[in-house]
mmCIF file of C-alpha atoms in Angstrom:
data_model
loop_
_atom_site.group_PDB
_atom_site.id
_atom_site.type_symbol
_atom_site.label_atom_id
_atom_site.label_comp_id
_atom_site.label_asym_id
_atom_site.label_seq_id
_atom_site.Cartn_x
_atom_site.Cartn_y
_atom_site.Cartn_z
ATOM 1 C CA GLY A 1 112.500 33.828 -4.117
ATOM 2 C CA GLY A 2 109.767 34.730 -1.674
ATOM 3 C CA ILE A 3 107.985 33.604 1.138
ATOM 4 C CA ASP A 4 104.410 34.331 2.250
ATOM 5 C CA THR A 5 104.910 35.314 5.926
ATOM 6 C CA GLN A 6 101.266 34.278 6.840
ATOM 7 C CA THR A 7 100.873 30.802 4.948
ATOM 8 C CA LYS A 8 104.596 30.094 4.622
ATOM 9 C CA ASP A 9 104.039 29.352 0.902
ATOM 10 C CA ALA A 10 107.373 30.005 -1.034
ATOM 11 C CA PHE A 11 108.666 30.443 -4.532
ATOM 12 C CA LEU A 12 112.168 30.162 -5.939
ATOM 13 C CA VAL A 13 113.160 31.206 -9.326
ATOM 14 C CA GLU A 14 116.587 30.540 -10.705
ATOM 15 C CA VAL A 15 118.077 33.624 -12.681
ATOM 16 C CA ASN A 16 121.248 34.321 -14.695
ATOM 17 C CA LYS A 17 121.318 38.068 -13.758
ATOM 18 C CA ARG A 18 120.184 39.937 -10.364
ATOM 19 C CA ASP A 19 119.501 43.198 -12.116
ATOM 20 C CA ALA A 20 116.252 45.129 -11.969
ATOM 21 C CA ALA A 21 115.308 44.134 -15.560
ATOM 22 C CA THR A 22 115.569 40.535 -14.647
ATOM 23 C CA LEU A 23 114.055 40.564 -10.946
ATOM 24 C CA LEU A 24 111.183 43.214 -11.310
ATOM 25 C CA PRO A 25 109.054 41.140 -13.951
ATOM 26 C CA LEU A 26 109.496 38.207 -11.775
ATOM 27 C CA ILE A 27 108.305 39.926 -8.694
ATOM 28 C CA GLN A 28 105.277 41.136 -10.670
ATOM 29 C CA ARG A 29 104.632 37.669 -11.849
ATOM 30 C CA HIS A 30 104.781 35.945 -8.461
ATOM 31 C CA VAL A 31 103.759 38.432 -5.951
ATOM 32 C CA LEU A 32 99.985 39.129 -5.363
ATOM 33 C CA PRO A 33 98.866 42.828 -5.583
ATOM 34 C CA GLY A 34 98.610 44.441 -2.154
ATOM 35 C CA THR A 35 101.553 42.571 -0.795
ATOM 36 C CA THR A 36 104.338 44.436 0.992
ATOM 37 C CA VAL A 37 107.568 43.096 -0.338
ATOM 38 C CA TRP A 38 110.621 43.122 2.075
ATOM 39 C CA THR A 39 114.070 43.050 0.759
ATOM 40 C CA ASP A 40 117.691 44.227 1.382
ATOM 41 C CA LEU A 41 119.073 47.163 -0.148
ATOM 42 C CA TRP A 42 120.349 45.594 -3.221
ATOM 43 C CA ALA A 43 120.138 48.357 -6.013
ATOM 44 C CA ALA A 44 117.898 46.114 -8.293
ATOM 45 C CA TYR A 45 115.001 46.603 -5.758
ATOM 46 C CA ASN A 46 115.132 50.319 -5.668
ATOM 47 C CA SER A 47 112.364 50.749 -8.196
ATOM 48 C CA ILE A 48 109.948 47.919 -6.938
ATOM 49 C CA THR A 49 107.195 50.242 -5.904
ATOM 50 C CA ALA A 50 107.451 52.409 -8.991
ATOM 51 C CA VAL A 51 107.474 49.474 -11.395
ATOM 52 C CA THR A 52 105.200 47.019 -9.553
ATOM 53 C CA GLY A 53 102.982 49.152 -7.432
ATOM 54 C CA LEU A 54 103.623 46.968 -4.459
ATOM 55 C CA ALA A 55 104.552 48.506 -1.078
ATOM 56 C CA HIS A 56 108.420 47.938 -0.301
ATOM 57 C CA GLN A 57 110.130 47.867 3.135
ATOM 58 C CA THR A 58 113.830 47.343 3.389
ATOM 59 C CA VAL A 59 116.575 46.174 5.918
ATOM 60 C CA ASN A 60 120.227 47.419 5.754
ATOM 61 C CA HIS A 61 122.302 44.317 6.225
ATOM 62 C CA SER A 62 125.331 46.410 7.133
ATOM 63 C CA ILE A 63 123.587 47.680 10.173
ATOM 64 C CA THR A 64 121.513 44.651 11.220
ATOM 65 C CA SER A 65 119.748 41.344 10.044
ATOM 66 C CA ARG A 66 116.325 42.627 11.337
ATOM 67 C CA ALA A 67 115.241 46.189 11.061
ATOM 68 C CA VAL A 68 113.455 47.909 14.117
ATOM 69 C CA ASN A 69 110.165 47.498 12.153
ATOM 70 C CA GLY A 70 110.664 43.759 12.005
ATOM 71 C CA VAL A 71 111.605 43.668 8.222
ATOM 72 C CA HIS A 72 113.965 40.965 7.462
ATOM 73 C CA THR A 73 115.142 38.667 4.598
ATOM 74 C CA ASN A 74 116.236 35.818 6.866
ATOM 75 C CA GLY A 75 113.682 33.247 5.398
ATOM 76 C CA VAL A 76 114.773 33.308 1.892
#
């Protein structure tokens, strides 16, 4: 799922798998070009930029819930 941080519009998609082959096509389908995607360090997200062309920033939840640059996944 995702949330537009400006409009607060959201989407949610139920999936059977949480792997890159499942998640990346959904990100391409639901996220507008030019968007910066914020995720945690789940391995399936590692190739977001390479596959989708979207900017990608991460937060390491083993260290903090909000990165020093403000990146978080708390709304999803």
